[in-house]
Amino acid sequence: MSGAMKSMIYLDYNATAPIRSAVIDAVAGAMAVCGNPSSVHDTGRKARAMVEQARAQVAALAGSRARDVTFCSGGTEASNTVIRGAGAASLIISAIEHDCVRAAAAVSGLPVFEVPVDGDGIVDMTMLEHHLKDAPKPALVSVMYANNEMGAIQPIADVTALAREHGARVHTDAVQAAGKIVIDRAALGVDYLTLSAHKIGGPQGVGAIISAPTAPLQALIAGGGQELSRRSGTENVAGIVGFGVAALEAMAELGKGAELAAMRDRLESGIKGHTNAAQVVAERVPRLNNTSCIAMPGVKGETQVMHFDLNGICVSSGSACSSGKVKVSHVLDAMGYEAGVADASVRISLGYGTTDSDIDRFISAWKTLYDRTAA
Ligand code: PLP
């Protein structure tokens, strides 16, 4: 973490994770190599070798073969490519998808069917089946693996099994799941899985599409035919190298999930022990170990974010990707939360740099704000 970051408490890993020092070193090293991975000469081959090493590292994180990894500019481009490029006649998406899926579906020109979620944020399988029967075939189902705002983990293998019965293909946005839970594309049975480097401590602006060997993938970006013609443009070699190193470190840390969960649970019980007015979203279902979405009814999320910021603590209200836009989270709305609760929530997301004292400071700042506003 940089010097400037040391004095503050960063609890916004789901927005972007602090870049890992090994990643910075690897990126700097890669930038010193002048080579286009498509060039046949010596330095071109060096750049190619670096890209292919990273491809193997990212493939390992996703439980896939290296040749099924297509690098691109991030989670947003990855999901847009799948939505547009899967050859679907219709789209069936969950109501809590990230905007990169929702907006891509909206502009795709295809009929879009939305699958609701229950009060805990889990997809409604009966409605999924209903849409699978009605939607023009072949349909593409897009259900995220884990939600960025409240962390609920979806039953993707069940979604895939049901989709298969209706001849549909499945995409899962695994941007938030990566590095937090084990990802095994084949075991999930999905045709497409999308990733982003900066959520696991890699550089921003790099992502990947992992596709099943038999899944069609029409390129969104046409050009020189890089990435097996699935994504044209000279590869972002340094970024890709950083992604590979981040994937390697993230995989090695998968075993530390229980430590994060213990800190997250302590944070939540510290707050719930202070007042039973606080509500923890998606508390009853499998959730990412690092994620907590807490509503402090009566205090706007934006006000809370500012209060924590003044106390040197970084958290988000709603989705960080939509920060700046003051609107009620579509995720909490889909879960049935009233606007007064939904717009009073903040997302706290922990990661590899989080310490027990960070949790103490957060709880203390939360109590101060609550006591001041509830009085
Ligand atoms: N999908 C999810 C679940 C996300 O949380 C994000 C970023 O917040 C994205 C996709 C977009 O990824 P990127 O920032 O790499 O475009």
Short mmCIF file of C-alpha atoms and ligand atoms in Angstrom, two decimals:
data_model
loop_
_atom_site.label_atom_id
_atom_site.label_comp_id
_atom_site.label_asym_id
_atom_site.label_seq_id
_atom_site.Cartn_x
_atom_site.Cartn_y
_atom_site.Cartn_z
CA MET A 1 0.00 0.00 0.00
CA SER A 2 1.30 3.50 -0.77
CA GLY A 3 2.36 5.94 1.94
CA ALA A 4 -0.78 8.02 1.44
CA MET A 5 -2.94 4.94 2.04
CA LYS A 6 -1.23 4.03 5.34
CA SER A 7 -2.93 6.69 7.41
CA MET A 8 -6.37 5.79 6.18
CA ILE A 9 -8.47 2.71 6.64
CA TYR A 10 -9.47 1.20 3.34
CA LEU A 11 -12.64 -0.89 3.56
CA ASP A 12 -13.69 -0.64 -0.08
CA TYR A 13 -12.05 -3.70 -1.68
CA ASN A 14 -15.14 -4.44 -3.77
CA ALA A 15 -14.71 -1.07 -5.49
CA THR A 16 -11.05 -1.71 -6.18
CA ALA A 17 -8.45 -3.62 -4.19
CA PRO A 18 -5.14 -1.93 -3.32
CA ILE A 19 -2.62 -2.93 -5.92
CA ARG A 20 -0.22 -5.61 -4.66
CA SER A 21 3.45 -4.68 -4.43
CA ALA A 22 4.44 -7.81 -6.39
CA VAL A 23 2.07 -6.60 -9.12
CA ILE A 24 3.69 -3.16 -9.23
CA ASP A 25 7.12 -4.80 -9.61
CA ALA A 26 5.89 -7.17 -12.32
CA VAL A 27 4.13 -4.39 -14.24
CA ALA A 28 7.23 -2.18 -14.08
CA GLY A 29 9.38 -5.08 -15.29
CA ALA A 30 7.00 -5.80 -18.17
CA MET A 31 6.94 -2.16 -19.19
CA ALA A 32 10.69 -2.22 -19.56
CA VAL A 33 10.36 -4.86 -22.29
CA CYS A 34 9.73 -3.25 -25.66
CA GLY A 35 7.89 -5.87 -27.62
CA ASN A 36 4.60 -6.42 -29.39
CA PRO A 37 3.41 -9.95 -28.57
CA SER A 38 2.48 -10.39 -32.23
CA SER A 39 6.01 -9.59 -33.46
CA VAL A 40 8.09 -12.58 -34.43
CA HIS A 41 11.45 -11.14 -33.35
CA ASP A 42 13.18 -11.68 -30.04
CA THR A 43 11.52 -8.96 -27.93
CA GLY A 44 8.14 -9.75 -29.47
CA ARG A 45 8.57 -13.34 -28.37
CA LYS A 46 9.51 -12.14 -24.86
CA ALA A 47 6.29 -10.10 -24.66
CA ARG A 48 4.31 -13.10 -25.97
CA ALA A 49 5.87 -15.36 -23.34
CA MET A 50 4.88 -12.93 -20.58
CA VAL A 51 1.29 -12.78 -21.85
CA GLU A 52 1.08 -16.57 -22.06
CA GLN A 53 2.46 -17.02 -18.55
CA ALA A 54 -0.20 -14.63 -17.25
CA ARG A 55 -2.85 -16.48 -19.25
CA ALA A 56 -1.94 -19.71 -17.46
CA GLN A 57 -2.03 -17.92 -14.08
CA VAL A 58 -5.48 -16.42 -14.73
CA ALA A 59 -6.73 -19.75 -16.09
CA ALA A 60 -5.68 -21.43 -12.84
CA LEU A 61 -7.70 -18.92 -10.82
CA ALA A 62 -10.78 -19.71 -12.92
CA GLY A 63 -10.31 -23.47 -13.17
CA SER A 64 -9.99 -23.31 -16.94
CA ARG A 65 -7.56 -24.07 -19.74
CA ALA A 66 -5.18 -21.25 -20.68
CA ARG A 67 -6.43 -21.22 -24.27
CA ASP A 68 -9.96 -20.46 -23.05
CA VAL A 69 -8.84 -17.13 -21.53
CA THR A 70 -9.40 -13.98 -23.61
CA PHE A 71 -7.83 -10.83 -22.20
CA CYS A 72 -9.66 -7.52 -22.56
CA SER A 73 -9.97 -4.14 -20.84
CA GLY A 74 -11.89 -5.20 -17.72
CA GLY A 75 -15.04 -6.72 -16.30
CA THR A 76 -17.26 -4.31 -18.19
CA GLU A 77 -15.86 -5.14 -21.61
CA ALA A 78 -15.78 -8.83 -20.75
CA SER A 79 -19.48 -8.94 -19.89
CA ASN A 80 -20.44 -6.75 -22.87
CA THR A 81 -18.57 -9.12 -25.17
CA VAL A 82 -20.40 -12.15 -23.83
CA ILE A 83 -23.83 -10.52 -23.89
CA ARG A 84 -23.34 -9.46 -27.51
CA GLY A 85 -21.18 -12.31 -28.72
CA ALA A 86 -22.79 -15.50 -27.48
CA GLY A 87 -25.13 -15.76 -30.46
CA ALA A 88 -28.22 -15.66 -28.24
CA ALA A 89 -31.75 -14.92 -29.44
CA SER A 90 -32.77 -13.62 -26.01
CA LEU A 91 -31.25 -12.72 -22.65
CA ILE A 92 -32.38 -13.83 -19.20
CA ILE A 93 -30.61 -11.81 -16.50
CA SER A 94 -31.01 -11.58 -12.76
CA ALA A 95 -32.42 -8.40 -11.25
CA ILE A 96 -29.23 -7.77 -9.30
CA GLU A 97 -26.67 -7.90 -12.10
CA HIS A 98 -23.97 -5.26 -12.23
CA ASP A 99 -24.74 -2.39 -14.60
CA CYS A 100 -22.23 -3.76 -17.11
CA VAL A 101 -24.62 -6.67 -17.72
CA ARG A 102 -27.85 -4.71 -17.32
CA ALA A 103 -26.83 -1.91 -19.65
CA ALA A 104 -25.27 -4.27 -22.19
CA ALA A 105 -28.53 -6.25 -22.24
CA ALA A 106 -30.58 -3.07 -22.60
CA VAL A 107 -28.69 -1.94 -25.72
CA SER A 108 -28.33 -5.41 -27.23
CA GLY A 109 -31.55 -5.20 -29.23
CA LEU A 110 -32.48 -8.66 -27.87
CA PRO A 111 -35.56 -9.42 -25.77
CA VAL A 112 -34.53 -9.26 -22.10
CA PHE A 113 -36.23 -11.26 -19.34
CA GLU A 114 -35.45 -10.37 -15.73
CA VAL A 115 -35.30 -12.98 -12.98
CA PRO A 116 -36.29 -11.60 -9.57
CA VAL A 117 -34.45 -12.40 -6.35
CA ASP A 118 -35.86 -13.19 -2.93
CA GLY A 119 -35.45 -11.03 0.17
CA ASP A 120 -32.01 -12.56 0.75
CA GLY A 121 -30.86 -11.72 -2.76
CA ILE A 122 -30.95 -15.24 -4.22
CA VAL A 123 -32.34 -15.82 -7.72
CA ASP A 124 -35.85 -17.19 -7.98
CA MET A 125 -35.42 -20.55 -9.75
CA THR A 126 -39.14 -20.88 -10.51
CA MET A 127 -39.12 -17.59 -12.39
CA LEU A 128 -35.90 -18.58 -14.12
CA GLU A 129 -37.60 -21.74 -15.37
CA HIS A 130 -40.63 -19.75 -16.44
CA HIS A 131 -38.46 -17.38 -18.51
CA LEU A 132 -36.46 -20.29 -19.94
CA LYS A 133 -39.71 -21.73 -21.29
CA ASP A 134 -40.91 -18.40 -22.76
CA ALA A 135 -37.73 -16.75 -24.05
CA PRO A 136 -36.80 -17.10 -27.74
CA LYS A 137 -34.18 -19.82 -28.13
CA PRO A 138 -31.30 -20.06 -27.75
CA ALA A 139 -31.31 -17.89 -24.65
CA LEU A 140 -28.26 -16.66 -22.74
CA VAL A 141 -28.73 -16.68 -18.96
CA SER A 142 -26.56 -14.19 -17.04
CA VAL A 143 -26.45 -14.58 -13.26
CA MET A 144 -23.55 -13.15 -11.28
CA TYR A 145 -21.58 -15.50 -9.05
CA ALA A 146 -21.38 -13.10 -6.10
CA ASN A 147 -22.95 -9.70 -5.72
CA ASN A 148 -20.75 -6.63 -5.37
CA GLU A 149 -23.06 -4.74 -3.00
CA MET A 150 -24.07 -7.32 -0.41
CA GLY A 151 -22.01 -10.38 -1.28
CA ALA A 152 -24.73 -13.04 -1.75
CA ILE A 153 -23.38 -16.08 -3.61
CA GLN A 154 -25.72 -17.52 -6.23
CA PRO A 155 -26.32 -21.26 -6.83
CA ILE A 156 -24.67 -21.12 -10.26
CA ALA A 157 -24.40 -24.89 -10.77
CA ASP A 158 -28.19 -25.16 -10.24
CA VAL A 159 -28.79 -22.26 -12.63
CA THR A 160 -26.67 -23.99 -15.25
CA ALA A 161 -28.39 -27.36 -14.80
CA LEU A 162 -31.79 -25.75 -15.31
CA ALA A 163 -30.62 -23.67 -18.26
CA ARG A 164 -29.23 -26.78 -19.96
CA GLU A 165 -32.63 -28.46 -19.83
CA HIS A 166 -33.88 -25.61 -22.02
CA GLY A 167 -30.90 -25.44 -24.35
CA ALA A 168 -29.68 -22.12 -22.93
CA ARG A 169 -26.10 -21.01 -22.43
CA VAL A 170 -24.95 -19.45 -19.15
CA HIS A 171 -22.68 -16.55 -18.28
CA THR A 172 -21.60 -15.72 -14.76
CA ASP A 173 -20.00 -12.40 -13.82
CA ALA A 174 -17.39 -13.69 -11.40
CA VAL A 175 -15.66 -10.33 -10.92
CA GLN A 176 -16.41 -10.23 -7.18
CA ALA A 177 -16.11 -13.96 -6.58
CA ALA A 178 -12.53 -14.12 -7.87
CA GLY A 179 -9.98 -14.46 -5.12
CA LYS A 180 -12.73 -14.70 -2.49
CA ILE A 181 -14.15 -18.14 -3.28
CA VAL A 182 -12.84 -21.01 -5.38
CA ILE A 183 -13.88 -20.70 -9.01
CA ASP A 184 -14.10 -23.81 -11.14
CA ARG A 185 -15.65 -23.08 -14.52
CA ALA A 186 -16.15 -26.70 -15.43
CA ALA A 187 -17.77 -27.60 -12.08
CA LEU A 188 -20.12 -24.62 -12.39
CA GLY A 189 -20.89 -25.77 -15.92
CA VAL A 190 -21.05 -22.20 -17.25
CA ASP A 191 -20.22 -21.33 -20.84
CA TYR A 192 -18.73 -17.95 -19.95
CA LEU A 193 -17.19 -16.47 -16.85
CA THR A 194 -15.89 -12.91 -16.60
CA LEU A 195 -13.13 -11.47 -14.42
CA SER A 196 -11.49 -8.13 -13.62
CA ALA A 197 -7.89 -7.70 -12.44
CA HIS A 198 -8.38 -4.69 -10.17
CA LYS A 199 -10.74 -6.49 -7.81
CA ILE A 200 -7.97 -8.91 -6.85
CA GLY A 201 -5.13 -6.43 -6.45
CA GLY A 202 -4.13 -6.26 -10.09
CA PRO A 203 -4.13 -3.18 -12.32
CA GLN A 204 -7.29 -1.38 -13.38
CA GLY A 205 -8.28 -1.68 -17.03
CA VAL A 206 -7.57 -5.39 -17.49
CA GLY A 207 -10.04 -8.25 -17.47
CA ALA A 208 -10.74 -11.62 -18.99
CA ILE A 209 -13.46 -13.72 -20.54
CA ILE A 210 -13.15 -17.42 -19.75
CA SER A 211 -15.16 -19.47 -22.20
CA ALA A 212 -15.99 -23.14 -22.43
CA PRO A 213 -14.16 -24.90 -25.27
CA THR A 214 -17.41 -25.25 -27.23
CA ALA A 215 -18.93 -21.83 -26.50
CA PRO A 216 -19.19 -19.41 -29.45
CA LEU A 217 -17.74 -15.94 -28.86
CA GLN A 218 -18.13 -13.27 -31.48
CA ALA A 219 -15.63 -10.44 -30.97
CA LEU A 220 -16.95 -7.08 -29.85
CA ILE A 221 -13.76 -5.33 -31.03
CA ALA A 222 -12.67 -6.11 -34.57
CA GLY A 223 -9.18 -5.51 -35.88
CA GLY A 224 -5.92 -7.39 -36.12
CA GLY A 225 -7.28 -10.67 -34.79
CA GLN A 226 -5.38 -10.84 -31.49
CA GLU A 227 -6.57 -13.16 -28.74
CA LEU A 228 -7.56 -15.86 -31.27
CA SER A 229 -9.71 -13.23 -33.01
CA ARG A 230 -11.90 -12.98 -29.91
CA ARG A 231 -10.62 -9.50 -29.00
CA SER A 232 -8.53 -7.41 -31.34
CA GLY A 233 -6.00 -4.79 -30.35
CA THR A 234 -2.41 -5.09 -29.18
CA GLU A 235 -2.53 -6.73 -25.79
CA ASN A 236 -2.00 -4.61 -22.66
CA VAL A 237 1.11 -6.63 -21.87
CA ALA A 238 2.06 -4.93 -18.60
CA GLY A 239 -1.51 -4.97 -17.34
CA ILE A 240 -1.92 -8.61 -18.27
CA VAL A 241 1.33 -9.51 -16.50
CA GLY A 242 0.04 -7.70 -13.40
CA PHE A 243 -3.25 -9.58 -13.66
CA GLY A 244 -1.35 -12.88 -13.72
CA VAL A 245 0.65 -12.05 -10.60
CA ALA A 246 -2.49 -10.87 -8.81
CA ALA A 247 -4.26 -14.11 -9.76
CA LEU A 248 -1.37 -16.13 -8.37
CA GLU A 249 -1.38 -14.26 -5.05
CA ALA A 250 -5.18 -14.25 -4.80
CA MET A 251 -5.27 -18.02 -5.23
CA ALA A 252 -2.67 -18.50 -2.54
CA GLU A 253 -4.81 -16.45 -0.16
CA LEU A 254 -8.04 -18.39 -0.73
CA GLY A 255 -7.40 -20.33 2.48
CA LYS A 256 -7.53 -17.13 4.52
CA GLY A 257 -11.27 -16.63 3.99
CA ALA A 258 -12.11 -17.63 7.55
CA GLU A 259 -9.92 -14.85 8.97
CA LEU A 260 -11.73 -12.27 6.86
CA ALA A 261 -15.10 -13.72 7.81
CA ALA A 262 -14.17 -13.49 11.50
CA MET A 263 -13.28 -9.79 11.15
CA ARG A 264 -16.42 -9.11 9.12
CA ASP A 265 -18.58 -10.93 11.68
CA ARG A 266 -16.96 -9.00 14.53
CA LEU A 267 -17.73 -5.76 12.73
CA GLU A 268 -21.37 -6.74 12.30
CA SER A 269 -21.84 -7.94 15.85
CA GLY A 270 -20.17 -4.77 17.16
CA ILE A 271 -22.82 -2.73 15.38
CA LYS A 272 -25.77 -5.00 16.12
CA GLY A 273 -24.72 -5.12 19.75
CA HIS A 274 -25.02 -1.32 19.86
CA THR A 275 -28.49 -1.08 18.33
CA ASN A 276 -31.01 -3.46 16.90
CA ALA A 277 -32.01 -0.76 14.38
CA ALA A 278 -29.09 -1.78 12.17
CA GLN A 279 -29.87 -4.25 9.39
CA VAL A 280 -27.31 -6.51 7.77
CA VAL A 281 -28.31 -7.28 4.18
CA ALA A 282 -28.19 -10.92 2.94
CA GLU A 283 -27.13 -12.05 6.38
CA ARG A 284 -28.89 -15.42 6.20
CA VAL A 285 -27.45 -16.73 2.94
CA PRO A 286 -23.97 -17.76 1.78
CA ARG A 287 -22.06 -14.52 1.37
CA LEU A 288 -18.58 -13.42 0.42
CA ASN A 289 -16.43 -13.46 3.55
CA ASN A 290 -15.25 -9.91 3.01
CA THR A 291 -18.52 -8.12 2.32
CA SER A 292 -20.98 -6.43 4.64
CA CYS A 293 -23.87 -4.21 3.61
CA ILE A 294 -25.37 -2.48 6.63
CA ALA A 295 -28.33 -0.13 6.81
CA MET A 296 -28.49 2.54 9.50
CA PRO A 297 -32.11 3.60 9.03
CA GLY A 298 -32.63 7.34 9.07
CA VAL A 299 -29.12 8.25 7.93
CA LYS A 300 -28.52 8.52 4.19
CA GLY A 301 -25.74 6.34 2.81
CA GLU A 302 -24.07 9.41 1.31
CA THR A 303 -24.00 11.09 4.72
CA GLN A 304 -22.47 7.97 6.24
CA VAL A 305 -19.81 7.74 3.54
CA MET A 306 -18.86 11.39 4.21
CA HIS A 307 -18.75 10.82 7.96
CA PHE A 308 -16.48 7.79 7.58
CA ASP A 309 -14.33 9.68 5.09
CA LEU A 310 -13.86 12.51 7.61
CA ASN A 311 -12.72 9.82 10.03
CA GLY A 312 -10.22 8.46 7.53
CA ILE A 313 -12.28 5.42 6.57
CA CYS A 314 -13.14 4.55 2.96
CA VAL A 315 -16.43 2.71 2.36
CA SER A 316 -19.11 2.92 -0.35
CA SER A 317 -22.79 3.60 -0.45
CA GLY A 318 -24.65 1.38 -2.88
CA SER A 319 -22.47 0.27 -5.77
CA ALA A 320 -19.16 2.09 -6.02
CA CYS A 321 -19.37 1.84 -9.78
CA SER A 322 -22.36 4.13 -9.59
CA SER A 323 -20.96 6.43 -6.92
CA GLY A 324 -21.53 10.02 -7.86
CA LYS A 325 -25.00 9.07 -9.03
CA VAL A 326 -27.37 9.45 -6.11
CA LYS A 327 -29.92 6.74 -6.76
CA VAL A 328 -31.30 3.90 -4.72
CA SER A 329 -29.44 0.67 -5.29
CA HIS A 330 -31.26 -1.55 -7.80
CA VAL A 331 -29.94 -4.52 -5.82
CA LEU A 332 -31.56 -3.58 -2.52
CA ASP A 333 -34.66 -2.47 -4.41
CA ALA A 334 -34.90 -5.91 -6.07
CA MET A 335 -34.54 -7.53 -2.65
CA GLY A 336 -37.64 -5.65 -1.51
CA TYR A 337 -36.01 -3.12 0.82
CA GLU A 338 -37.98 0.09 1.18
CA ALA A 339 -36.25 3.20 -0.16
CA GLY A 340 -35.75 4.51 3.40
CA VAL A 341 -33.64 1.47 4.28
CA ALA A 342 -32.00 0.96 0.89
CA ASP A 343 -30.69 4.51 0.70
CA ALA A 344 -29.42 4.30 4.27
CA SER A 345 -26.96 1.50 3.60
CA VAL A 346 -23.21 1.40 3.24
CA ARG A 347 -21.03 -1.36 1.90
CA ILE A 348 -17.95 -2.31 3.86
CA SER A 349 -15.58 -4.64 2.03
CA LEU A 350 -12.46 -6.08 3.63
CA GLY A 351 -9.34 -7.56 2.09
CA TYR A 352 -5.76 -8.65 2.52
CA GLY A 353 -4.67 -5.41 4.19
CA THR A 354 -7.49 -5.28 6.75
CA THR A 355 -6.53 -5.48 10.43
CA ASP A 356 -8.43 -5.91 13.68
CA SER A 357 -7.75 -2.29 14.58
CA ASP A 358 -9.38 -1.18 11.30
CA ILE A 359 -12.51 -3.01 12.43
CA ASP A 360 -12.36 -1.36 15.87
CA ARG A 361 -12.08 2.08 14.30
CA PHE A 362 -14.96 1.42 11.96
CA ILE A 363 -17.23 0.23 14.77
CA SER A 364 -16.34 3.24 16.86
CA ALA A 365 -17.00 5.69 13.98
CA TRP A 366 -20.30 3.93 13.22
CA LYS A 367 -21.43 4.21 16.86
CA THR A 368 -20.49 7.92 16.99
CA LEU A 369 -22.61 8.69 13.93
CA TYR A 370 -25.50 6.54 15.08
CA ASP A 371 -25.56 8.08 18.58
CA ARG A 372 -25.41 11.58 17.13
CA THR A 373 -28.25 11.04 14.66
CA ALA A 374 -30.47 8.79 16.78
CA ALA A 375 -30.38 11.21 19.70
N1 PLP B 1 -19.01 -6.83 -12.33
C1 PLP B 1 -19.03 -6.61 -11.02
C2 PLP B 1 -19.80 -7.54 -10.14
C3 PLP B 1 -18.35 -5.51 -10.47
O1 PLP B 1 -18.38 -5.31 -9.15
C4 PLP B 1 -17.64 -4.65 -11.34
C5 PLP B 1 -16.96 -3.44 -10.80
O2 PLP B 1 -17.39 -2.87 -9.82
C6 PLP B 1 -17.63 -4.93 -12.71
C7 PLP B 1 -18.33 -6.03 -13.17
C8 PLP B 1 -16.91 -4.07 -13.69
O3 PLP B 1 -15.53 -4.37 -13.74
P1 PLP B 1 -14.50 -3.30 -14.34
O4 PLP B 1 -14.39 -2.21 -13.32
O5 PLP B 1 -13.22 -4.07 -14.49
O6 PLP B 1 -15.03 -2.84 -15.65
#
